Amino acid sequence: MSRLLQLLCVSTVNTRILGGSSVATAGIWPWMASLQKNGNHMCGGTLVSWVLSAAHCFQSIGTSGLVVSLGRQSQEGLNPNAVSRTVAQIINHPNYNPSTFDNDISLLRLSSTVEFNNFIRTTGSDLISETLFCVSTVPLPSPQNLMEVEVPVVGNRQCNCDYGVGRITDNMICAGLREGGRDSCQGDSGGPMVSKQNSRWIQSGVVSFGRGCALPNFPGVYARVSRYQTWINSQISTNQPGFLTFRSTGTDGDLSVTCAGLPAPPTTIAPTTTGQTTTTTAPTTTTTTAPKTTTIAPTTTAKRECL
């Protein structure tokens, strides 16, 4: 598979995005969701008709007291554009592995529909070989405003060498600077990682886990959304997200990566399969990427998992 260097973003109403900047304008990431348990932010999510998030956020949590807040610019003060919905159903991927975080993806069905506006819209997702990601979040302890950061995609061969061969599966995608310094972190789980294709933002990943936060040679790891087209559309019966095919161009430097125990790369590379996009009008101004949300009072269930 060839590679294209392009912009990806991760956004979240989180406490811990590292190396990023505050999002000054409301509505920049209109699909960003803050998942709150009993009034405290616990994880991020993406509005894609239902809400797409990480399975590890909901291992021991039911729908009672769980609220999805959309259109938030901050975790404190007034949020005049915010709309909240309770959660009617949580569906974790049936093959989610809490030990390895493989298939770390979840869908939340809202109690009622949400009216779209300039501050609340859906996004989609796509599979990309190598890009720059933008991550946004709300940092702690202050300010509590939405933030974002750009990070480059790291190929799966390199990421396997970083974490230990076999640790990174085809269901995962990695992103981060080799020197560290930029990353999502605890509390950002479930948030979106997005990239811009032409004038459209598409989602590539869901914040999952990492070794610490923003450490050199340990990029953040995300669930690769494009692997879940069949499962997502099997759960959402109406207003299904759409999926599109994307093939990057250029030379794939990850194919030359080698380390002890890493199998040789395949001699032929299959074309990139489909990635998810929403059937509803997607915002053209911004997009989110695996956001890491933050909570005013962080909880143990609301963090990106660390190894």
CSV table of C-alpha atoms in Angstrom, one decimal:
chain,number,residue,atom,x,y,z
A,1,MET,CA,0.0,0.0,0.0
A,2,SER,CA,1.4,3.4,-0.9
A,3,ARG,CA,1.3,6.3,1.5
A,4,LEU,CA,0.2,9.9,1.4
A,5,LEU,CA,1.1,12.5,4.0
A,6,GLN,CA,-2.0,14.4,4.9
A,7,LEU,CA,-3.8,16.1,7.8
A,8,LEU,CA,-5.6,14.1,10.4
A,9,CYS,CA,-7.1,15.5,13.6
A,10,VAL,CA,-8.1,14.2,16.9
A,11,SER,CA,-10.5,16.2,18.9
A,12,THR,CA,-12.1,15.9,22.3
A,13,VAL,CA,-13.5,17.7,25.2
A,14,ASN,CA,-10.8,16.3,27.3
A,15,THR,CA,-8.3,17.1,30.0
A,16,ARG,CA,-5.1,15.7,28.7
A,17,ILE,CA,-4.3,16.4,25.1
A,18,LEU,CA,-0.5,17.1,25.1
A,19,GLY,CA,1.3,19.5,22.8
A,20,GLY,CA,-1.9,20.9,21.3
A,21,SER,CA,-3.7,24.2,21.2
A,22,SER,CA,-7.1,25.5,22.3
A,23,VAL,CA,-9.9,25.6,19.7
A,24,ALA,CA,-11.0,29.2,19.8
A,25,THR,CA,-14.1,29.0,17.5
A,26,ALA,CA,-17.2,27.1,18.5
A,27,GLY,CA,-18.4,24.5,16.0
A,28,ILE,CA,-14.9,23.7,14.7
A,29,TRP,CA,-15.5,20.0,15.6
A,30,PRO,CA,-19.3,19.7,15.5
A,31,TRP,CA,-19.3,15.9,15.8
A,32,MET,CA,-17.3,15.8,19.1
A,33,ALA,CA,-19.2,14.2,22.0
A,34,SER,CA,-18.5,14.3,25.7
A,35,LEU,CA,-19.7,11.1,27.4
A,36,GLN,CA,-20.6,11.9,31.0
A,37,LYS,CA,-21.5,9.6,33.9
A,38,ASN,CA,-23.4,11.2,36.7
A,39,GLY,CA,-22.3,14.7,35.5
A,40,ASN,CA,-18.6,13.9,35.1
A,41,HIS,CA,-16.8,13.6,31.7
A,42,MET,CA,-15.5,10.1,31.2
A,43,CYS,CA,-14.8,9.5,27.5
A,44,GLY,CA,-15.1,11.1,24.1
A,45,GLY,CA,-17.1,10.0,21.1
A,46,THR,CA,-18.2,10.9,17.6
A,47,LEU,CA,-21.7,11.6,16.3
A,48,VAL,CA,-22.2,9.3,13.3
A,49,SER,CA,-26.0,8.9,13.6
A,50,TRP,CA,-25.4,6.9,16.8
A,51,VAL,CA,-22.3,7.8,18.8
A,52,LEU,CA,-19.0,5.9,18.1
A,53,SER,CA,-16.7,5.4,21.0
A,54,ALA,CA,-14.2,2.9,22.6
A,55,ALA,CA,-15.4,-0.3,24.1
A,56,HIS,CA,-13.1,-0.1,27.1
A,57,CYS,CA,-15.0,2.9,28.3
A,58,PHE,CA,-18.1,0.8,29.0
A,59,GLN,CA,-16.8,-2.5,30.4
A,60,SER,CA,-18.5,-2.1,33.7
A,61,ILE,CA,-20.9,0.8,33.0
A,62,GLY,CA,-24.6,0.7,32.1
A,63,THR,CA,-26.8,3.3,30.6
A,64,SER,CA,-28.0,4.6,34.0
A,65,GLY,CA,-26.7,8.2,34.6
A,66,LEU,CA,-24.9,8.1,31.2
A,67,VAL,CA,-25.4,11.3,29.1
A,68,VAL,CA,-24.0,12.3,25.7
A,69,SER,CA,-23.3,16.0,25.5
A,70,LEU,CA,-22.9,17.5,22.0
A,71,GLY,CA,-21.9,21.0,20.9
A,72,ARG,CA,-19.8,21.7,24.0
A,73,GLN,CA,-16.9,24.1,23.8
A,74,SER,CA,-15.8,23.8,27.4
A,75,GLN,CA,-16.3,21.5,30.4
A,76,GLU,CA,-17.0,24.5,32.6
A,77,GLY,CA,-19.1,27.7,32.4
A,78,LEU,CA,-21.9,28.3,29.9
A,79,ASN,CA,-22.2,26.2,26.7
A,80,PRO,CA,-25.1,27.9,24.9
A,81,ASN,CA,-24.8,25.5,21.9
A,82,ALA,CA,-24.8,22.3,23.9
A,83,VAL,CA,-27.4,19.6,23.6
A,84,SER,CA,-27.6,16.5,25.7
A,85,ARG,CA,-29.2,13.1,25.3
A,86,THR,CA,-29.4,10.1,27.5
A,87,VAL,CA,-28.1,6.7,26.2
A,88,ALA,CA,-30.7,4.1,25.4
A,89,GLN,CA,-28.3,1.3,24.5
A,90,ILE,CA,-24.5,0.5,24.6
A,91,ILE,CA,-23.2,-2.1,22.1
A,92,ASN,CA,-19.5,-3.1,22.5
A,93,HIS,CA,-17.9,-5.0,19.7
A,94,PRO,CA,-18.5,-8.7,20.4
A,95,ASN,CA,-14.8,-9.5,19.8
A,96,TYR,CA,-13.4,-6.8,22.0
A,97,ASN,CA,-10.5,-8.1,24.0
A,98,PRO,CA,-9.9,-6.1,27.2
A,99,SER,CA,-6.4,-7.6,27.6
A,100,THR,CA,-5.1,-6.5,24.2
A,101,PHE,CA,-7.6,-3.8,23.4
A,102,ASP,CA,-8.2,-5.4,20.0
A,103,ASN,CA,-11.6,-4.4,18.5
A,104,ASP,CA,-11.8,-1.5,21.0
A,105,ILE,CA,-14.9,0.1,19.5
A,106,SER,CA,-18.5,0.7,20.7
A,107,LEU,CA,-21.8,2.2,19.6
A,108,LEU,CA,-24.2,4.2,21.7
A,109,ARG,CA,-27.8,4.6,20.7
A,110,LEU,CA,-29.2,7.9,21.8
A,111,SER,CA,-32.6,8.2,23.5
A,112,SER,CA,-33.8,10.6,20.8
A,113,THR,CA,-32.6,12.2,17.6
A,114,VAL,CA,-30.5,15.3,17.5
A,115,GLU,CA,-31.2,18.3,15.3
A,116,PHE,CA,-28.2,19.3,13.2
A,117,ASN,CA,-26.9,22.9,13.2
A,118,ASN,CA,-23.6,24.8,12.9
A,119,PHE,CA,-22.4,23.3,16.2
A,120,ILE,CA,-23.7,19.8,16.0
A,121,ARG,CA,-23.2,17.5,12.9
A,122,THR,CA,-22.0,14.1,12.0
A,123,THR,CA,-18.8,13.0,10.5
A,124,GLY,CA,-17.5,9.9,8.7
A,125,SER,CA,-14.4,7.8,8.6
A,126,ASP,CA,-11.9,6.4,6.2
A,127,LEU,CA,-8.8,4.3,6.1
A,128,ILE,CA,-5.6,6.1,5.5
A,129,SER,CA,-2.1,4.7,5.3
A,130,GLU,CA,0.0,7.7,6.6
A,131,THR,CA,-1.2,11.1,7.6
A,132,LEU,CA,-1.1,13.9,10.1
A,133,PHE,CA,-3.8,13.6,12.7
A,134,CYS,CA,-5.4,16.4,14.5
A,135,VAL,CA,-6.4,15.6,18.1
A,136,SER,CA,-8.6,17.9,20.2
A,137,THR,CA,-9.4,17.9,23.8
A,138,VAL,CA,-10.1,20.0,26.9
A,139,PRO,CA,-7.1,20.0,29.2
A,140,LEU,CA,-7.0,19.8,33.0
A,141,PRO,CA,-6.8,21.4,35.5
A,142,SER,CA,-7.6,24.5,33.4
A,143,PRO,CA,-8.6,25.8,31.0
A,144,GLN,CA,-11.4,23.4,30.3
A,145,ASN,CA,-11.7,24.3,26.6
A,146,LEU,CA,-11.7,22.1,23.6
A,147,MET,CA,-8.2,21.5,22.3
A,148,GLU,CA,-6.6,19.9,19.2
A,149,VAL,CA,-3.2,18.6,18.1
A,150,GLU,CA,-1.8,17.3,14.9
A,151,VAL,CA,0.1,14.0,14.9
A,152,PRO,CA,1.5,11.9,12.0
A,153,VAL,CA,0.4,8.4,11.3
A,154,VAL,CA,2.9,5.7,12.2
A,155,GLY,CA,2.8,2.5,10.0
A,156,ASN,CA,1.7,-0.7,11.7
A,157,ARG,CA,5.1,-2.4,11.1
A,158,GLN,CA,6.9,0.4,12.9
A,159,CYS,CA,4.2,0.5,15.6
A,160,ASN,CA,4.6,-3.2,16.2
A,161,CYS,CA,8.4,-2.8,16.6
A,162,ASP,CA,7.7,0.0,19.1
A,163,TYR,CA,5.2,-1.9,21.2
A,164,GLY,CA,6.4,-5.5,20.6
A,165,VAL,CA,5.7,-7.6,17.6
A,166,GLY,CA,2.2,-8.9,17.6
A,167,ARG,CA,0.9,-6.2,19.9
A,168,ILE,CA,-0.6,-4.0,17.1
A,169,THR,CA,-3.2,-5.8,15.0
A,170,ASP,CA,-4.7,-4.9,11.6
A,171,ASN,CA,-7.7,-3.5,13.6
A,172,MET,CA,-5.5,-0.7,14.9
A,173,ILE,CA,-3.8,2.4,13.5
A,174,CYS,CA,-1.1,4.4,15.3
A,175,ALA,CA,-0.2,8.1,15.3
A,176,GLY,CA,2.4,10.2,17.0
A,177,LEU,CA,5.8,12.0,16.7
A,178,ARG,CA,8.9,9.8,16.9
A,179,GLU,CA,10.3,12.3,19.4
A,180,GLY,CA,7.1,12.4,21.4
A,181,GLY,CA,5.5,15.5,22.8
A,182,ARG,CA,2.1,15.4,21.1
A,183,ASP,CA,-0.6,12.9,22.0
A,184,SER,CA,-4.0,12.2,23.4
A,185,CYS,CA,-3.9,10.9,27.0
A,186,GLN,CA,-6.0,9.6,29.9
A,187,GLY,CA,-9.6,10.8,29.6
A,188,ASP,CA,-9.5,11.1,25.8
A,189,SER,CA,-10.6,7.5,25.1
A,190,GLY,CA,-13.3,7.1,22.5
A,191,GLY,CA,-12.6,10.4,20.7
A,192,PRO,CA,-12.2,10.6,17.0
A,193,MET,CA,-9.1,10.8,14.8
A,194,VAL,CA,-9.9,12.5,11.4
A,195,SER,CA,-8.3,13.5,8.2
A,196,LYS,CA,-9.3,15.8,5.4
A,197,GLN,CA,-10.0,14.3,2.0
A,198,ASN,CA,-10.6,17.1,-0.5
A,199,SER,CA,-13.0,19.4,1.3
A,200,ARG,CA,-14.4,16.7,3.5
A,201,TRP,CA,-13.4,15.4,6.9
A,202,ILE,CA,-13.5,11.6,7.4
A,203,GLN,CA,-12.8,9.6,10.6
A,204,SER,CA,-10.0,7.1,10.6
A,205,GLY,CA,-9.7,6.1,14.2
A,206,VAL,CA,-11.1,5.9,17.8
A,207,VAL,CA,-8.7,6.8,20.7
A,208,SER,CA,-7.8,3.5,22.4
A,209,PHE,CA,-4.5,3.1,24.3
A,210,GLY,CA,-0.9,3.9,24.6
A,211,ARG,CA,2.3,3.5,26.6
A,212,GLY,CA,2.1,6.6,28.9
A,213,CYS,CA,1.3,9.8,27.0
A,214,ALA,CA,3.4,11.6,24.3
A,215,LEU,CA,6.5,9.4,25.0
A,216,PRO,CA,9.2,9.1,22.3
A,217,ASN,CA,8.8,6.0,20.1
A,218,PHE,CA,5.4,5.1,21.6
A,219,PRO,CA,2.7,6.6,19.4
A,220,GLY,CA,-1.0,6.6,20.4
A,221,VAL,CA,-3.0,3.6,19.3
A,222,TYR,CA,-6.5,3.9,17.8
A,223,ALA,CA,-9.2,1.5,16.7
A,224,ARG,CA,-9.1,1.5,12.8
A,225,VAL,CA,-12.7,2.4,11.9
A,226,SER,CA,-12.6,1.1,8.4
A,227,ARG,CA,-12.4,-2.4,9.7
A,228,TYR,CA,-15.8,-2.2,11.2
A,229,GLN,CA,-18.1,-1.2,8.3
A,230,THR,CA,-20.1,-4.5,8.4
A,231,TRP,CA,-20.5,-4.4,12.2
A,232,ILE,CA,-21.4,-0.8,12.4
A,233,ASN,CA,-24.1,-1.0,9.7
A,234,SER,CA,-25.4,-4.3,11.1
A,235,GLN,CA,-26.2,-2.4,14.4
A,236,ILE,CA,-27.6,0.9,12.9
A,237,SER,CA,-30.7,0.1,10.9
A,238,THR,CA,-31.7,3.6,9.9
A,239,ASN,CA,-29.6,6.6,8.8
A,240,GLN,CA,-26.6,4.3,8.4
A,241,PRO,CA,-23.1,5.8,8.1
A,242,GLY,CA,-21.7,5.5,4.6
A,243,PHE,CA,-18.3,4.1,3.8
A,244,LEU,CA,-16.0,5.2,1.0
A,245,THR,CA,-12.9,3.7,-0.6
A,246,PHE,CA,-9.6,5.6,-0.3
A,247,ARG,CA,-6.2,4.7,-1.8
A,248,SER,CA,-3.2,6.8,-0.9
A,249,THR,CA,-0.3,7.4,-3.3
A,250,GLY,CA,3.4,7.6,-3.0
A,251,THR,CA,6.0,5.3,-1.4
A,252,ASP,CA,5.1,3.3,1.7
A,253,GLY,CA,8.2,3.7,3.9
A,254,ASP,CA,6.7,1.4,6.5
A,255,LEU,CA,7.3,-1.6,4.2
A,256,SER,CA,11.1,-1.2,4.8
A,257,VAL,CA,10.7,-1.3,8.6
A,258,THR,CA,12.2,-4.4,10.2
A,259,CYS,CA,12.9,-5.6,13.7
A,260,ALA,CA,13.4,-8.9,15.6
A,261,GLY,CA,10.4,-11.2,15.1
A,262,LEU,CA,8.6,-9.0,12.5
A,263,PRO,CA,7.6,-11.0,9.5
A,264,ALA,CA,8.6,-9.8,6.0
A,265,PRO,CA,6.1,-7.5,4.3
A,266,PRO,CA,3.8,-9.1,1.7
A,267,THR,CA,5.0,-9.0,-1.9
A,268,THR,CA,1.6,-7.6,-3.0
A,269,ILE,CA,-0.5,-5.1,-1.2
A,270,ALA,CA,-4.3,-5.2,-1.4
A,271,PRO,CA,-6.0,-1.9,-2.1
A,272,THR,CA,-7.4,0.0,0.9
A,273,THR,CA,-10.9,-1.0,1.7
A,274,THR,CA,-13.8,1.1,2.7
A,275,GLY,CA,-13.9,3.7,5.4
A,276,GLN,CA,-16.9,5.1,7.1
A,277,THR,CA,-18.7,8.3,6.1
A,278,THR,CA,-22.2,9.4,7.2
A,279,THR,CA,-25.2,9.4,4.9
A,280,THR,CA,-26.2,12.7,6.4
A,281,THR,CA,-24.6,16.0,5.3
A,282,ALA,CA,-21.0,15.9,6.6
A,283,PRO,CA,-19.5,19.2,7.9
A,284,THR,CA,-17.1,20.8,5.5
A,285,THR,CA,-15.3,23.1,7.9
A,286,THR,CA,-13.9,20.7,10.4
A,287,THR,CA,-13.6,17.2,11.7
A,288,THR,CA,-12.5,15.3,14.7
A,289,THR,CA,-10.1,12.5,15.2
A,290,ALA,CA,-9.8,10.1,18.0
A,291,PRO,CA,-10.6,12.7,20.6
A,292,LYS,CA,-9.6,12.2,24.2
A,293,THR,CA,-12.2,13.9,26.4
A,294,THR,CA,-11.6,15.3,29.8
A,295,THR,CA,-13.7,15.4,32.9
A,296,ILE,CA,-14.0,18.1,35.4
A,297,ALA,CA,-13.6,15.3,37.9
A,298,PRO,CA,-11.7,12.6,36.1
A,299,THR,CA,-12.8,9.0,36.7
A,300,THR,CA,-10.9,5.8,36.3
A,301,THR,CA,-13.3,4.7,33.6
A,302,ALA,CA,-12.8,7.8,31.6
A,303,LYS,CA,-9.2,7.5,30.6
A,304,ARG,CA,-7.2,6.3,27.6
A,305,GLU,CA,-5.9,2.9,28.7
A,306,CYS,CA,-2.1,2.9,29.4
A,307,LEU,CA,0.2,-0.1,29.2
